[in-house]
Amino acid sequence: QVQLAQSGAEVQKPGASVKVSCKASGYTFTAYDINWVRQAAGQGLEWMGWLNTNSGNTAYAQKLQGRVSITRDTSINTAYLELSSLTYDDTAVYYCARASGSYYPFGSWGQGTLVTVSS
Amino acid sequence: SYVLTQPPSVSVAPGKTARITCGGNNIGTKTVHWYQQKPVQAPVLVIYWDKDRPSGIPERFSGSNSGNTATLTISGVEAGDEADYYCQVWDSPTRAVFGGGTKLTV
């Protein structure tokens, strides 16, 4: 069955960077896009960015431009989200989500990774 | 960027019909997806392409989309339907947008 297994919780200081992984199994990794979505405590879902796992092409939410990077390693079926210059506002649960392509829904989600920014 | 507007909360008695709206400029020209999220869980897709249900989602869940409003309808609401619901569209082939979410109270 389709699974997206994310890396464990992280605690980072303000100004630092964090890298979260999303390991796919149960399907052909390069046949589906990966998106990253985050959710601060008590808040709604915020789309962060998109990755075409086949080409490596990416797109990011405008508010995160310059701080966010999404990459992949097709040899181990894993996508990565890296966020730099962390602030307290980046404290959130980060999800990876799979889509069949542009305009498709997010049919499968990772379990979420809590990133806490704390001094 | 494209904005989706949802009511913060909707309350409904068990067995009744809940309607959760998602407003956006000419949203009827876009395709809308809906997600259900229960506490401390990842979101789950409940309606895609405006009105289609993934396997395993009860027929009580339905969707529509026209003009400036998309609607998620839950008929015969059960206690287990209590959750946050989010609408989502693609603003471009590579940019997704979520609504602010609606808390459904049963």
PDB file of C-alpha atoms in Angstrom:
ATOM      1  CA  GLN A   1       0.000   0.000   0.000  1.00  0.00           C
ATOM      2  CA  VAL A   2       1.044   3.585  -0.532  1.00  0.00           C
ATOM      3  CA  GLN A   3       3.022   4.986   2.375  1.00  0.00           C
ATOM      4  CA  LEU A   4       4.777   8.288   2.946  1.00  0.00           C
ATOM      5  CA  ALA A   5       6.989   7.970   6.006  1.00  0.00           C
ATOM      6  CA  GLN A   6       8.347  11.227   7.371  1.00  0.00           C
ATOM      7  CA  SER A   7      11.331  11.857   9.595  1.00  0.00           C
ATOM      8  CA  GLY A   8      10.993  12.529  13.286  1.00  0.00           C
ATOM      9  CA  ALA A   9      10.319  15.663  15.274  1.00  0.00           C
ATOM     10  CA  GLU A  10      12.899  18.437  15.261  1.00  0.00           C
ATOM     11  CA  VAL A  11      13.791  21.276  17.592  1.00  0.00           C
ATOM     12  CA  GLN A  12      15.785  24.093  16.046  1.00  0.00           C
ATOM     13  CA  LYS A  13      16.941  27.514  17.181  1.00  0.00           C
ATOM     14  CA  PRO A  14      15.834  30.727  15.492  1.00  0.00           C
ATOM     15  CA  GLY A  15      17.959  31.420  12.451  1.00  0.00           C
ATOM     16  CA  ALA A  16      18.833  27.776  11.924  1.00  0.00           C
ATOM     17  CA  SER A  17      17.692  25.458   9.136  1.00  0.00           C
ATOM     18  CA  VAL A  18      15.729  22.233   9.200  1.00  0.00           C
ATOM     19  CA  LYS A  19      15.481  19.389   6.705  1.00  0.00           C
ATOM     20  CA  VAL A  20      12.523  17.008   6.784  1.00  0.00           C
ATOM     21  CA  SER A  21      12.385  13.817   4.743  1.00  0.00           C
ATOM     22  CA  CYS A  22       9.486  11.933   3.188  1.00  0.00           C
ATOM     23  CA  LYS A  23      10.200   8.344   2.129  1.00  0.00           C
ATOM     24  CA  ALA A  24       7.740   6.839  -0.333  1.00  0.00           C
ATOM     25  CA  SER A  25       6.864   3.178  -0.688  1.00  0.00           C
ATOM     26  CA  GLY A  26       4.214   1.069  -2.349  1.00  0.00           C
ATOM     27  CA  TYR A  27       4.287   2.888  -5.695  1.00  0.00           C
ATOM     28  CA  THR A  28       6.604   4.197  -8.390  1.00  0.00           C
ATOM     29  CA  PHE A  29       8.145   7.274  -6.771  1.00  0.00           C
ATOM     30  CA  THR A  30       8.771   9.211  -9.976  1.00  0.00           C
ATOM     31  CA  ALA A  31       5.211   8.766 -11.250  1.00  0.00           C
ATOM     32  CA  TYR A  32       3.731  11.182  -8.705  1.00  0.00           C
ATOM     33  CA  ASP A  33       4.358  14.717  -7.543  1.00  0.00           C
ATOM     34  CA  ILE A  34       5.130  15.507  -3.917  1.00  0.00           C
ATOM     35  CA  ASN A  35       3.804  18.622  -2.222  1.00  0.00           C
ATOM     36  CA  TRP A  36       4.631  20.001   1.214  1.00  0.00           C
ATOM     37  CA  VAL A  37       1.951  21.458   3.476  1.00  0.00           C
ATOM     38  CA  ARG A  38       2.338  22.833   6.978  1.00  0.00           C
ATOM     39  CA  GLN A  39      -0.005  23.553   9.860  1.00  0.00           C
ATOM     40  CA  ALA A  40       0.724  25.689  12.879  1.00  0.00           C
ATOM     41  CA  ALA A  41      -1.011  24.773  16.111  1.00  0.00           C
ATOM     42  CA  GLY A  42      -4.711  25.621  15.919  1.00  0.00           C
ATOM     43  CA  GLN A  43      -4.324  26.998  12.407  1.00  0.00           C
ATOM     44  CA  GLY A  44      -5.259  25.884   8.906  1.00  0.00           C
ATOM     45  CA  LEU A  45      -3.335  24.121   6.179  1.00  0.00           C
ATOM     46  CA  GLU A  46      -0.727  26.125   4.277  1.00  0.00           C
ATOM     47  CA  TRP A  47       0.661  24.885   0.966  1.00  0.00           C
ATOM     48  CA  MET A  48       4.429  25.357   0.823  1.00  0.00           C
ATOM     49  CA  GLY A  49       5.660  23.911  -2.418  1.00  0.00           C
ATOM     50  CA  TRP A  50       5.538  21.354  -5.224  1.00  0.00           C
ATOM     51  CA  LEU A  51       8.034  18.881  -6.611  1.00  0.00           C
ATOM     52  CA  ASN A  52       7.882  16.946  -9.843  1.00  0.00           C
ATOM     53  CA  THR A  53       9.772  13.882  -8.673  1.00  0.00           C
ATOM     54  CA  ASN A  54      10.614  12.845 -12.224  1.00  0.00           C
ATOM     55  CA  SER A  55      12.135  16.076 -13.512  1.00  0.00           C
ATOM     56  CA  GLY A  56      13.086  17.625 -10.182  1.00  0.00           C
ATOM     57  CA  ASN A  57      11.214  20.815 -11.110  1.00  0.00           C
ATOM     58  CA  THR A  58       9.876  22.792  -8.162  1.00  0.00           C
ATOM     59  CA  ALA A  59       7.587  25.685  -7.291  1.00  0.00           C
ATOM     60  CA  TYR A  60       7.202  27.437  -3.964  1.00  0.00           C
ATOM     61  CA  ALA A  61       4.706  29.586  -2.108  1.00  0.00           C
ATOM     62  CA  GLN A  62       5.589  33.213  -2.647  1.00  0.00           C
ATOM     63  CA  LYS A  63       5.862  34.001   1.067  1.00  0.00           C
ATOM     64  CA  LEU A  64       8.535  31.324   1.489  1.00  0.00           C
ATOM     65  CA  GLN A  65      10.594  32.125  -1.611  1.00  0.00           C
ATOM     66  CA  GLY A  66      14.270  32.250  -0.800  1.00  0.00           C
ATOM     67  CA  ARG A  67      13.939  30.227   2.407  1.00  0.00           C
ATOM     68  CA  VAL A  68      12.491  26.957   1.147  1.00  0.00           C
ATOM     69  CA  SER A  69      13.974  24.208  -0.984  1.00  0.00           C
ATOM     70  CA  ILE A  70      12.401  20.916  -2.037  1.00  0.00           C
ATOM     71  CA  THR A  71      14.612  18.194  -3.434  1.00  0.00           C
ATOM     72  CA  ARG A  72      14.531  14.464  -4.011  1.00  0.00           C
ATOM     73  CA  ASP A  73      16.761  11.424  -4.171  1.00  0.00           C
ATOM     74  CA  THR A  74      15.197   8.998  -6.589  1.00  0.00           C
ATOM     75  CA  SER A  75      17.641   6.228  -5.617  1.00  0.00           C
ATOM     76  CA  ILE A  76      15.984   5.973  -2.221  1.00  0.00           C
ATOM     77  CA  ASN A  77      12.474   7.215  -3.135  1.00  0.00           C
ATOM     78  CA  THR A  78      12.729  10.167  -0.784  1.00  0.00           C
ATOM     79  CA  ALA A  79      11.719  13.803  -1.009  1.00  0.00           C
ATOM     80  CA  TYR A  80      13.121  16.518   1.228  1.00  0.00           C
ATOM     81  CA  LEU A  81      11.928  19.866   2.512  1.00  0.00           C
ATOM     82  CA  GLU A  82      14.533  22.307   3.750  1.00  0.00           C
ATOM     83  CA  LEU A  83      13.563  25.553   5.422  1.00  0.00           C
ATOM     84  CA  SER A  84      16.179  28.094   6.421  1.00  0.00           C
ATOM     85  CA  SER A  85      16.334  31.232   8.587  1.00  0.00           C
ATOM     86  CA  LEU A  86      13.765  29.736  10.933  1.00  0.00           C
ATOM     87  CA  THR A  87      11.591  31.972  13.075  1.00  0.00           C
ATOM     88  CA  TYR A  88       9.118  31.124  15.831  1.00  0.00           C
ATOM     89  CA  ASP A  89       6.344  31.404  13.206  1.00  0.00           C
ATOM     90  CA  ASP A  90       7.786  28.331  11.458  1.00  0.00           C
ATOM     91  CA  THR A  91       6.805  26.129  14.405  1.00  0.00           C
ATOM     92  CA  ALA A  92       4.310  23.755  12.842  1.00  0.00           C
ATOM     93  CA  VAL A  93       3.540  20.228  11.730  1.00  0.00           C
ATOM     94  CA  TYR A  94       4.928  19.653   8.242  1.00  0.00           C
ATOM     95  CA  TYR A  95       3.247  17.159   5.907  1.00  0.00           C
ATOM     96  CA  CYS A  96       4.262  15.704   2.578  1.00  0.00           C
ATOM     97  CA  ALA A  97       1.394  14.793   0.279  1.00  0.00           C
ATOM     98  CA  ARG A  98       1.269  12.885  -3.005  1.00  0.00           C
ATOM     99  CA  ALA A  99      -0.586  13.999  -6.112  1.00  0.00           C
ATOM    100  CA  SER A 100      -0.875  12.339  -9.511  1.00  0.00           C
ATOM    101  CA  GLY A 101      -0.005  15.601 -11.221  1.00  0.00           C
ATOM    102  CA  SER A 102      -1.037  19.188 -11.613  1.00  0.00           C
ATOM    103  CA  TYR A 103      -4.637  19.871 -10.589  1.00  0.00           C
ATOM    104  CA  TYR A 104      -4.921  16.451  -8.950  1.00  0.00           C
ATOM    105  CA  PRO A 105      -5.908  16.076  -5.297  1.00  0.00           C
ATOM    106  CA  PHE A 106      -3.556  15.124  -2.490  1.00  0.00           C
ATOM    107  CA  GLY A 107      -4.602  11.523  -2.225  1.00  0.00           C
ATOM    108  CA  SER A 108      -1.996  10.306   0.261  1.00  0.00           C
ATOM    109  CA  TRP A 109      -0.322  12.133   3.116  1.00  0.00           C
ATOM    110  CA  GLY A 110       2.625  11.523   5.383  1.00  0.00           C
ATOM    111  CA  GLN A 111       2.077  11.277   9.121  1.00  0.00           C
ATOM    112  CA  GLY A 112       3.470  14.754   9.738  1.00  0.00           C
ATOM    113  CA  THR A 113       6.663  16.046  11.326  1.00  0.00           C
ATOM    114  CA  LEU A 114       6.587  18.527  14.183  1.00  0.00           C
ATOM    115  CA  VAL A 115       9.207  21.233  13.847  1.00  0.00           C
ATOM    116  CA  THR A 116       9.610  23.412  16.908  1.00  0.00           C
ATOM    117  CA  VAL A 117      11.618  26.614  16.772  1.00  0.00           C
ATOM    118  CA  SER A 118      12.814  27.457  20.246  1.00  0.00           C
ATOM    119  CA  SER A 119      15.754  29.262  21.767  1.00  0.00           C
TER     120      SER A 119
ATOM    121  CA  SER B   1      -2.866  35.057  -5.310  1.00  0.00           C
ATOM    122  CA  TYR B   2      -6.174  33.222  -5.255  1.00  0.00           C
ATOM    123  CA  VAL B   3      -8.165  33.342  -2.015  1.00  0.00           C
ATOM    124  CA  LEU B   4     -10.608  30.712  -0.747  1.00  0.00           C
ATOM    125  CA  THR B   5     -13.041  31.720   1.989  1.00  0.00           C
ATOM    126  CA  GLN B   6     -14.696  29.230   4.338  1.00  0.00           C
ATOM    127  CA  PRO B   7     -16.912  29.852   7.365  1.00  0.00           C
ATOM    128  CA  PRO B   8     -14.926  29.197  10.552  1.00  0.00           C
ATOM    129  CA  SER B   9     -17.575  26.923  11.979  1.00  0.00           C
ATOM    130  CA  VAL B  10     -20.738  25.023  11.141  1.00  0.00           C
ATOM    131  CA  SER B  11     -22.962  23.261  13.657  1.00  0.00           C
ATOM    132  CA  VAL B  12     -25.481  20.575  12.840  1.00  0.00           C
ATOM    133  CA  ALA B  13     -27.601  18.117  14.774  1.00  0.00           C
ATOM    134  CA  PRO B  14     -27.012  14.386  14.260  1.00  0.00           C
ATOM    135  CA  GLY B  15     -28.948  13.032  11.312  1.00  0.00           C
ATOM    136  CA  LYS B  16     -29.313  16.423   9.678  1.00  0.00           C
ATOM    137  CA  THR B  17     -27.515  17.837   6.646  1.00  0.00           C
ATOM    138  CA  ALA B  18     -24.365  19.938   6.921  1.00  0.00           C
ATOM    139  CA  ARG B  19     -23.298  22.277   4.149  1.00  0.00           C
ATOM    140  CA  ILE B  20     -19.820  23.760   4.178  1.00  0.00           C
ATOM    141  CA  THR B  21     -19.105  26.456   1.634  1.00  0.00           C
ATOM    142  CA  CYS B  22     -15.908  27.531  -0.055  1.00  0.00           C
ATOM    143  CA  GLY B  23     -15.981  30.894  -1.788  1.00  0.00           C
ATOM    144  CA  GLY B  24     -13.618  32.098  -4.474  1.00  0.00           C
ATOM    145  CA  ASN B  25     -13.664  34.334  -7.512  1.00  0.00           C
ATOM    146  CA  ASN B  26     -15.196  32.245 -10.320  1.00  0.00           C
ATOM    147  CA  ILE B  27     -14.360  29.099  -8.389  1.00  0.00           C
ATOM    148  CA  GLY B  28     -16.806  27.284 -10.652  1.00  0.00           C
ATOM    149  CA  THR B  29     -14.133  27.422 -13.370  1.00  0.00           C
ATOM    150  CA  LYS B  30     -11.709  25.528 -11.148  1.00  0.00           C
ATOM    151  CA  THR B  31     -11.824  22.016  -9.732  1.00  0.00           C
ATOM    152  CA  VAL B  32     -12.198  21.768  -5.970  1.00  0.00           C
ATOM    153  CA  HIS B  33     -10.934  19.117  -3.611  1.00  0.00           C
ATOM    154  CA  TRP B  34     -12.108  18.663  -0.012  1.00  0.00           C
ATOM    155  CA  TYR B  35     -10.233  17.229   2.977  1.00  0.00           C
ATOM    156  CA  GLN B  36     -11.354  16.096   6.400  1.00  0.00           C
ATOM    157  CA  GLN B  37      -8.959  16.454   9.312  1.00  0.00           C
ATOM    158  CA  LYS B  38      -9.574  15.042  12.762  1.00  0.00           C
ATOM    159  CA  PRO B  39      -7.484  16.078  15.768  1.00  0.00           C
ATOM    160  CA  VAL B  40      -3.851  15.026  15.671  1.00  0.00           C
ATOM    161  CA  GLN B  41      -4.334  13.285  12.310  1.00  0.00           C
ATOM    162  CA  ALA B  42      -3.227  14.017   8.786  1.00  0.00           C
ATOM    163  CA  PRO B  43      -5.908  15.288   6.390  1.00  0.00           C
ATOM    164  CA  VAL B  44      -7.932  12.770   4.404  1.00  0.00           C
ATOM    165  CA  LEU B  45      -9.359  13.393   0.949  1.00  0.00           C
ATOM    166  CA  VAL B  46     -13.166  13.136   0.995  1.00  0.00           C
ATOM    167  CA  ILE B  47     -14.201  14.771  -2.319  1.00  0.00           C
ATOM    168  CA  TYR B  48     -12.134  15.381  -5.457  1.00  0.00           C
ATOM    169  CA  TRP B  49     -12.855  16.948  -8.829  1.00  0.00           C
ATOM    170  CA  ASP B  50     -15.746  18.907  -7.250  1.00  0.00           C
ATOM    171  CA  LYS B  51     -17.985  15.905  -6.622  1.00  0.00           C
ATOM    172  CA  ASP B  52     -16.199  12.552  -6.794  1.00  0.00           C
ATOM    173  CA  ARG B  53     -15.699  10.370  -3.730  1.00  0.00           C
ATOM    174  CA  PRO B  54     -12.587   8.286  -3.096  1.00  0.00           C
ATOM    175  CA  SER B  55     -13.181   4.657  -2.281  1.00  0.00           C
ATOM    176  CA  GLY B  56     -14.084   4.219   1.352  1.00  0.00           C
ATOM    177  CA  ILE B  57     -15.779   7.594   1.708  1.00  0.00           C
ATOM    178  CA  PRO B  58     -19.486   7.219   2.512  1.00  0.00           C
ATOM    179  CA  GLU B  59     -22.104   8.283  -0.019  1.00  0.00           C
ATOM    180  CA  ARG B  60     -23.282  10.785   2.599  1.00  0.00           C
ATOM    181  CA  PHE B  61     -20.460  13.028   1.399  1.00  0.00           C
ATOM    182  CA  SER B  62     -21.118  14.973  -1.787  1.00  0.00           C
ATOM    183  CA  GLY B  63     -19.845  18.102  -3.483  1.00  0.00           C
ATOM    184  CA  SER B  64     -20.880  20.758  -5.936  1.00  0.00           C
ATOM    185  CA  ASN B  65     -19.247  23.775  -7.524  1.00  0.00           C
ATOM    186  CA  SER B  66     -20.743  26.672  -9.442  1.00  0.00           C
ATOM    187  CA  GLY B  67     -20.259  30.373  -9.817  1.00  0.00           C
ATOM    188  CA  ASN B  68     -18.344  31.744  -6.853  1.00  0.00           C
ATOM    189  CA  THR B  69     -19.129  28.955  -4.383  1.00  0.00           C
ATOM    190  CA  ALA B  70     -18.231  25.312  -3.937  1.00  0.00           C
ATOM    191  CA  THR B  71     -20.130  23.299  -1.360  1.00  0.00           C
ATOM    192  CA  LEU B  72     -19.384  20.152   0.594  1.00  0.00           C
ATOM    193  CA  THR B  73     -22.611  18.491   1.741  1.00  0.00           C
ATOM    194  CA  ILE B  74     -22.757  15.833   4.414  1.00  0.00           C
ATOM    195  CA  SER B  75     -26.135  14.130   4.698  1.00  0.00           C
ATOM    196  CA  GLY B  76     -27.281  12.232   7.779  1.00  0.00           C
ATOM    197  CA  VAL B  77     -24.413  13.667   9.799  1.00  0.00           C
ATOM    198  CA  GLU B  78     -22.897  11.360  12.383  1.00  0.00           C
ATOM    199  CA  ALA B  79     -20.841  12.126  15.467  1.00  0.00           C
ATOM    200  CA  GLY B  80     -17.794  10.714  13.686  1.00  0.00           C
ATOM    201  CA  ASP B  81     -18.051  13.419  11.031  1.00  0.00           C
ATOM    202  CA  GLU B  82     -17.011  16.052  13.555  1.00  0.00           C
ATOM    203  CA  ALA B  83     -13.765  17.424  12.167  1.00  0.00           C
ATOM    204  CA  ASP B  84     -12.141  20.307  10.344  1.00  0.00           C
ATOM    205  CA  TYR B  85     -12.839  20.491   6.621  1.00  0.00           C
ATOM    206  CA  TYR B  86     -10.658  22.235   4.043  1.00  0.00           C
ATOM    207  CA  CYS B  87     -11.288  23.061   0.415  1.00  0.00           C
ATOM    208  CA  GLN B  88      -8.370  23.233  -2.008  1.00  0.00           C
ATOM    209  CA  VAL B  89      -7.806  24.333  -5.598  1.00  0.00           C
ATOM    210  CA  TRP B  90      -4.841  24.753  -7.903  1.00  0.00           C
ATOM    211  CA  ASP B  91      -4.206  28.439  -8.634  1.00  0.00           C
ATOM    212  CA  SER B  92      -1.811  27.374 -11.405  1.00  0.00           C
ATOM    213  CA  PRO B  93      -0.372  24.016 -12.504  1.00  0.00           C
ATOM    214  CA  THR B  94       2.234  24.315  -9.759  1.00  0.00           C
ATOM    215  CA  ARG B  95       0.585  26.337  -6.981  1.00  0.00           C
ATOM    216  CA  ALA B  96      -2.079  25.003  -4.641  1.00  0.00           C
ATOM    217  CA  VAL B  97      -4.310  27.003  -2.328  1.00  0.00           C
ATOM    218  CA  PHE B  98      -6.261  25.909   0.744  1.00  0.00           C
ATOM    219  CA  GLY B  99      -9.274  27.530   2.305  1.00  0.00           C
ATOM    220  CA  GLY B 100      -9.008  28.590   5.917  1.00  0.00           C
ATOM    221  CA  GLY B 101     -10.913  25.548   7.132  1.00  0.00           C
ATOM    222  CA  THR B 102     -14.306  24.965   8.744  1.00  0.00           C
ATOM    223  CA  LYS B 103     -14.834  23.280  12.085  1.00  0.00           C
ATOM    224  CA  LEU B 104     -17.876  21.026  11.898  1.00  0.00           C
ATOM    225  CA  THR B 105     -19.557  20.485  15.255  1.00  0.00           C
ATOM    226  CA  VAL B 106     -22.157  17.734  15.571  1.00  0.00           C
TER     227      VAL B 106
END
